[in-house]
One Martini backbone bead per residue (centre of mass of N, CA, C, O) as a GRO file, in nm:
protein
  296
    1MET     BB    1  11.110   5.502   8.634
    2ASN     BB    2  10.812   5.556   8.649
    3ALA     BB    3  10.541   5.740   8.527
    4PHE     BB    4  10.393   5.727   8.850
    5GLU     BB    5  10.659   5.837   8.979
    6LYS     BB    6  10.703   6.109   8.816
    7LYS     BB    7  10.399   6.222   8.895
    8ASP     BB    8  10.508   6.164   9.204
    9LYS     BB    9  10.664   6.460   9.393
   10GLY     BB   10  10.502   6.527   9.586
   11ILE     BB   11  10.383   6.499   9.898
   12ILE     BB   12  10.147   6.442   9.760
   13THR     BB   13   9.974   6.144   9.616
   14SER     BB   14   9.753   6.022   9.472
   15ILE     BB   15   9.715   5.788   9.701
   16ASP     BB   16   9.677   6.016   9.951
   17LEU     BB   17   9.386   6.135   9.831
   18LYS     BB   18   9.213   5.894   9.872
   19GLN     BB   19   9.200   6.000  10.191
   20ARG     BB   20   8.985   6.194  10.289
   21HIS     BB   21   9.131   6.370  10.511
   22ILE     BB   22   9.368   6.456  10.288
   23LYS     BB   23   9.186   6.574  10.070
   24ILE     BB   24   9.039   6.816  10.304
   25GLY     BB   25   9.318   6.947  10.317
   26TYR     BB   26   9.397   7.026  10.043
   27TRP     BB   27   9.152   7.199   9.964
   28ILE     BB   28   9.194   7.387  10.174
   29VAL     BB   29   9.475   7.496  10.116
   30PHE     BB   30   9.391   7.589   9.813
   31ALA     BB   31   9.176   7.782   9.908
   32LEU     BB   32   9.358   7.991  10.078
   33LEU     BB   33   9.576   8.050   9.843
   34MET     BB   34   9.340   8.185   9.654
   35ILE     BB   35   9.268   8.408   9.861
   36ILE     BB   36   9.547   8.520   9.886
   37SER     BB   37   9.604   8.603   9.587
   38LEU     BB   38   9.339   8.776   9.549
   39VAL     BB   39   9.436   9.003   9.751
   40VAL     BB   40   9.734   9.056   9.629
   41ILE     BB   41   9.611   9.120   9.318
   42PHE     BB   42   9.369   9.328   9.329
   43PRO     BB   43   9.538   9.590   9.339
   44VAL     BB   44   9.652   9.548   9.073
   45ILE     BB   45   9.406   9.548   8.905
   46TRP     BB   46   9.251   9.817   8.994
   47ILE     BB   47   9.526  10.011   8.879
   48ILE     BB   48   9.485   9.935   8.569
   49LEU     BB   49   9.149  10.002   8.543
   50SER     BB   50   9.142  10.271   8.665
   51SER     BB   51   9.315  10.415   8.448
   52PHE     BB   52   9.087  10.385   8.212
   53LYS     BB   53   8.899  10.624   8.374
   54ASP     BB   54   8.702  10.829   8.458
   55VAL     BB   55   8.662  11.060   8.674
   56ASN     BB   56   8.362  10.988   8.789
   57GLU     BB   57   8.410  10.731   8.806
   58PHE     BB   58   8.635  10.703   8.997
   59LEU     BB   59   8.476  10.899   9.222
   60GLN     BB   60   8.259  10.688   9.270
   61THR     BB   61   7.957  10.575   9.456
   62PRO     BB   62   8.017  10.301   9.434
   63PRO     BB   63   8.307  10.115   9.311
   64THR     BB   64   8.441  10.026   9.010
   65LEU     BB   65   8.619   9.761   8.838
   66PHE     BB   66   8.492   9.789   8.573
   67PRO     BB   67   8.466   9.983   8.312
   68LYS     BB   68   8.239  10.166   8.113
   69SER     BB   69   8.486  10.287   8.018
   70PHE     BB   70   8.760  10.373   7.775
   71HIS     BB   71   9.086  10.602   7.849
   72PRO     BB   72   9.375  10.556   7.713
   73GLU     BB   73   9.465  10.885   7.666
   74LYS     BB   74   9.553  10.943   7.957
   75LEU     BB   75   9.830  10.804   7.962
   76THR     BB   76   9.941  11.027   7.755
   77GLN     BB   77   9.868  11.285   7.936
   78VAL     BB   78  10.014  11.225   8.157
   79TRP     BB   79  10.311  11.161   8.062
   80LYS     BB   80  10.342  11.467   7.952
   81LYS     BB   81  10.243  11.647   8.186
   82LEU     BB   82  10.457  11.459   8.420
   83SER     BB   83  10.733  11.381   8.300
   84ILE     BB   84  10.781  11.028   8.295
   85GLY     BB   85  11.057  11.007   8.137
   86ARG     BB   86  11.243  11.133   8.329
   87TYR     BB   87  11.202  10.953   8.562
   88TYR     BB   88  11.249  10.680   8.410
   89PHE     BB   89  11.569  10.788   8.325
   90ASN     BB   90  11.656  10.823   8.597
   91THR     BB   91  11.608  10.507   8.700
   92PHE     BB   92  11.771  10.361   8.529
   93VAL     BB   93  12.056  10.505   8.559
   94VAL     BB   94  12.038  10.364   8.848
   95ALA     BB   95  12.004  10.070   8.799
   96PHE     BB   96  12.249  10.036   8.599
   97GLY     BB   97  12.446  10.113   8.805
   98ASP     BB   98  12.390   9.887   8.991
   99LEU     BB   99  12.443   9.656   8.816
  100PHE     BB  100  12.732   9.716   8.775
  101PHE     BB  101  12.822   9.705   9.079
  102ALA     BB  102  12.676   9.410   9.168
  103ILE     BB  103  12.858   9.248   8.955
  104GLY     BB  104  13.162   9.389   8.991
  105ILE     BB  105  13.211   9.391   9.301
  106ASN     BB  106  13.071   9.117   9.421
  107GLY     BB  107  13.220   8.932   9.212
  108LEU     BB  108  13.489   8.979   9.311
  109ALA     BB  109  13.490   8.912   9.612
  110GLY     BB  110  13.399   8.659   9.572
  111TYR     BB  111  13.626   8.519   9.389
  112VAL     BB  112  13.848   8.589   9.643
  113ILE     BB  113  13.685   8.411   9.850
  114SER     BB  114  13.679   8.151   9.661
  115ARG     BB  115  13.978   8.144   9.538
  116LEU     BB  116  14.211   8.297   9.615
  117LYS     BB  117  14.251   8.320   9.941
  118PRO     BB  118  14.335   8.537  10.127
  119LYS     BB  119  14.460   8.660  10.394
  120GLY     BB  120  14.152   8.703  10.575
  121ALA     BB  121  13.892   8.600  10.417
  122ASN     BB  122  13.752   8.434  10.660
  123VAL     BB  123  13.718   8.740  10.807
  124PHE     BB  124  13.581   8.895  10.576
  125PHE     BB  125  13.334   8.679  10.574
  126ILE     BB  126  13.225   8.725  10.846
  127LEU     BB  127  13.145   9.022  10.833
  128ILE     BB  128  12.954   9.025  10.588
  129LEU     BB  129  12.750   8.798  10.750
  130TRP     BB  130  12.722   9.017  11.005
  131SER     BB  131  12.601   9.253  10.807
  132MET     BB  132  12.317   9.112  10.767
  133MET     BB  133  12.225   9.154  11.064
  134LEU     BB  134  12.186   9.428  11.036
  135PRO     BB  135  12.023   9.667  11.077
  136SER     BB  136  11.949   9.956  10.856
  137ALA     BB  137  11.903  10.190  11.046
  138VAL     BB  138  12.227  10.167  11.152
  139SER     BB  139  12.357  10.300  10.870
  140LEU     BB  140  12.230  10.574  10.789
  141VAL     BB  141  12.358  10.803  10.935
  142PRO     BB  142  12.680  10.733  10.876
  143LEU     BB  143  12.628  10.744  10.558
  144PHE     BB  144  12.511  11.016  10.543
  145ILE     BB  145  12.782  11.170  10.649
  146THR     BB  146  12.978  11.038  10.418
  147PHE     BB  147  12.853  11.154  10.167
  148MET     BB  148  12.886  11.464  10.256
  149ASP     BB  149  13.214  11.350  10.337
  150PHE     BB  150  13.432  11.174  10.153
  151PRO     BB  151  13.645  11.013  10.226
  152VAL     BB  152  13.992  11.158  10.112
  153LEU     BB  153  13.827  11.328   9.893
  154HIS     BB  154  13.600  11.540   9.996
  155ILE     BB  155  13.317  11.490   9.899
  156ASN     BB  156  13.001  11.556   9.760
  157LEU     BB  157  12.719  11.335   9.695
  158THR     BB  158  12.497  11.464   9.691
  159ASN     BB  159  12.325  11.497   9.442
  160THR     BB  160  12.373  11.200   9.340
  161TYR     BB  161  12.421  10.847   9.225
  162TRP     BB  162  12.690  10.737   9.394
  163PRO     BB  163  12.544  10.609   9.644
  164MET     BB  164  12.367  10.378   9.519
  165TRP     BB  165  12.591  10.244   9.409
  166LEU     BB  166  12.799  10.172   9.624
  167MET     BB  167  12.587   9.995   9.771
  168LYS     BB  168  12.534   9.814   9.566
  169GLY     BB  169  12.857   9.715   9.592
  170ALA     BB  170  12.789   9.643   9.902
  171GLY     BB  171  12.687   9.342   9.898
  172ALA     BB  172  12.623   9.075  10.105
  173PHE     BB  173  12.444   8.892   9.930
  174TYR     BB  174  12.583   8.942   9.659
  175VAL     BB  175  12.847   8.767   9.750
  176LEU     BB  176  12.725   8.485   9.852
  177LEU     BB  177  12.632   8.416   9.614
  178PHE     BB  178  12.899   8.423   9.433
  179LYS     BB  179  13.050   8.222   9.643
  180SER     BB  180  12.853   7.975   9.597
  181PHE     BB  181  12.905   7.952   9.285
  182PHE     BB  182  13.227   7.941   9.262
  183ASP     BB  183  13.238   7.686   9.440
  184SER     BB  184  13.122   7.503   9.182
  185ILE     BB  185  13.374   7.565   9.021
  186SER     BB  186  13.608   7.429   8.866
  187ILE     BB  187  13.967   7.435   8.889
  188SER     BB  188  14.045   7.346   8.629
  189TYR     BB  189  14.014   7.608   8.505
  190ILE     BB  190  14.173   7.795   8.618
  191GLU     BB  191  14.462   7.621   8.628
  192ALA     BB  192  14.483   7.644   8.304
  193ALA     BB  193  14.488   7.983   8.297
  194ARG     BB  194  14.744   7.991   8.442
  195ILE     BB  195  14.961   7.805   8.266
  196ASP     BB  196  14.851   8.038   8.020
  197GLY     BB  197  14.927   8.323   8.174
  198CYS     BB  198  14.679   8.447   8.313
  199SER     BB  199  14.518   8.629   8.531
  200ASP     BB  200  14.291   8.692   8.757
  201PHE     BB  201  14.118   8.899   8.614
  202LYS     BB  202  14.099   8.744   8.355
  203ILE     BB  203  13.955   8.501   8.444
  204PHE     BB  204  13.702   8.629   8.571
  205ARG     BB  205  13.619   8.743   8.277
  206LYS     BB  206  13.713   8.464   8.090
  207ILE     BB  207  13.551   8.260   8.266
  208VAL     BB  208  13.379   8.292   8.551
  209LEU     BB  209  13.141   8.482   8.411
  210PRO     BB  210  13.050   8.278   8.176
  211LEU     BB  211  13.000   8.048   8.407
  212SER     BB  212  12.769   8.254   8.567
  213ILE     BB  213  12.497   8.344   8.427
  214PRO     BB  214  12.292   8.254   8.634
  215ILE     BB  215  12.407   8.449   8.876
  216VAL     BB  216  12.392   8.706   8.677
  217THR     BB  217  12.116   8.714   8.615
  218THR     BB  218  11.964   8.696   8.923
  219ILE     BB  219  12.103   8.961   9.007
  220ALA     BB  220  12.009   9.161   8.796
  221ILE     BB  221  11.717   9.127   8.869
  222PHE     BB  222  11.740   9.226   9.161
  223SER     BB  223  11.835   9.476   9.131
  224PHE     BB  224  11.654   9.608   8.962
  225ASN     BB  225  11.403   9.579   9.146
  226THR     BB  226  11.518   9.742   9.375
  227SER     BB  227  11.617   9.984   9.219
  228TRP     BB  228  11.276  10.064   9.139
  229SER     BB  229  11.173  10.073   9.429
  230GLU     BB  230  11.352  10.298   9.559
  231PHE     BB  231  11.331  10.558   9.831
  232LEU     BB  232  11.490  10.648  10.045
  233TRP     BB  233  11.777  10.719   9.939
  234PRO     BB  234  11.693  10.933   9.714
  235TYR     BB  235  11.512  11.106   9.864
  236LEU     BB  236  11.759  11.205  10.091
  237ILE     BB  237  12.000  11.264   9.791
  238LEU     BB  238  11.793  11.397   9.681
  239LYS     BB  239  11.712  11.747   9.545
  240ASP     BB  240  11.686  11.734   9.234
  241LYS     BB  241  11.397  11.726   9.016
  242GLU     BB  242  11.575  11.622   8.751
  243LEU     BB  243  11.688  11.330   8.967
  244PHE     BB  244  11.396  11.185   9.009
  245THR     BB  245  11.247  10.909   9.094
  246VAL     BB  246  10.976  10.762   9.070
  247PRO     BB  247  10.907  10.718   9.364
  248VAL     BB  248  10.961  11.008   9.464
  249GLN     BB  249  10.737  11.142   9.236
  250ILE     BB  250  10.502  11.001   9.387
  251PHE     BB  251  10.589  11.140   9.694
  252ARG     BB  252  10.507  11.416   9.582
  253MET     BB  253  10.231  11.414   9.447
  254LYS     BB  254  10.065  11.398   9.736
  255THR     BB  255  10.142  11.747   9.745
  256ALA     BB  256  10.050  11.859   9.471
  257GLY     BB  257   9.719  11.852   9.352
  258PHE     BB  258   9.674  11.569   9.226
  259MET     BB  259   9.476  11.355   9.078
  260MET     BB  260   9.366  11.057   9.171
  261ASP     BB  261   9.381  10.938   8.852
  262GLN     BB  262   9.675  11.028   8.801
  263TYR     BB  263   9.819  10.886   9.016
  264VAL     BB  264   9.738  10.574   8.925
  265ILE     BB  265   9.899  10.589   8.670
  266VAL     BB  266  10.142  10.635   8.763
  267LEU     BB  267  10.135  10.337   8.928
  268PHE     BB  268  10.128  10.194   8.656
  269PHE     BB  269  10.360  10.265   8.538
  270SER     BB  270  10.579  10.173   8.789
  271MET     BB  271  10.500   9.857   8.718
  272LEU     BB  272  10.574   9.776   8.432
  273PRO     BB  273  10.895   9.679   8.438
  274CYS     BB  274  10.857   9.457   8.669
  275THR     BB  275  10.679   9.304   8.521
  276ILE     BB  276  10.804   9.229   8.286
  277ILE     BB  277  11.034   9.112   8.420
  278PHE     BB  278  10.896   8.861   8.543
  279LEU     BB  279  10.758   8.734   8.267
  280LEU     BB  280  11.033   8.699   8.140
  281PHE     BB  281  11.221   8.584   8.425
  282GLN     BB  282  11.074   8.368   8.622
  283LYS     BB  283  11.288   8.144   8.598
  284GLN     BB  284  11.528   8.295   8.713
  285ILE     BB  285  11.382   8.400   8.991
  286MET     BB  286  11.322   8.087   9.125
  287ASN     BB  287  11.577   7.984   9.122
  288GLY     BB  288  11.747   8.203   9.262
  289VAL     BB  289  11.636   8.115   9.577
  290SER     BB  290  11.872   7.843   9.529
  291MET     BB  291  12.179   7.974   9.517
  292GLY     BB  292  12.261   7.980   9.840
  293GLY     BB  293  12.275   7.633   9.835
  294ILE     BB  294  12.547   7.605   9.699
  295LYS     BB  295  12.776   7.333   9.644
  296GLY     BB  296  13.169   7.242   9.602
   0.00000   0.00000   0.00000
């Protein structure tokens, strides 16, 4: 393959662009994508810049995009006044608990279906796929009742983080991703470990998981982002203000009489973790989109 062929890997090559109608269509599509990108990113930019405005400039009409004067001290003041650190801590507790269950439980489920294949594994996998077709609203009431009186143990799990953690450990999409990735791992590694006397769980912990860093990283990122922005279940389950997560507290602020500029600053704080994670791991996030298509 020469240098010219390596360069033209897209749908439209440099030769195609020499044709007038293709070139016009290309720039029309490019312009539309730029407009859509600006529409999507504008609210984010506005929130970030508005966080540094004083109250008068924030409320003035017509509004300004760039602050006439920056007031970074407002960030510290709002952080302390609203105890954002407490809600940050609570959200991180939920997120890391979700992370443990998402990788541990769903990873084991994907491993069992992919490599151990006990009797009924195919039926179980079909049920998992079928559960992905159900609207989330269908399971809302049954799950809430279950958490109020957990089967067998007969304990009330409301006002705790356990419901969110348990639901994350039953993620059909994550099981599918794990199974697809485990199917691509050579069976010779597992057979060699069994000959050495390793148990199935030890094989999973010592061999399969270390070989699965790409899918583990991808699911960890997806799980954290989902947990950080989750609102409905924390809002329904958590009653004690000391346990509120960031999204729940943002919702509560709407009816608590806070100034609009303070509300926007809290929105800015809520965006920071996911934004930083995306900037640091954007390659893994984009690669994770195609993980489900891996074949063994």
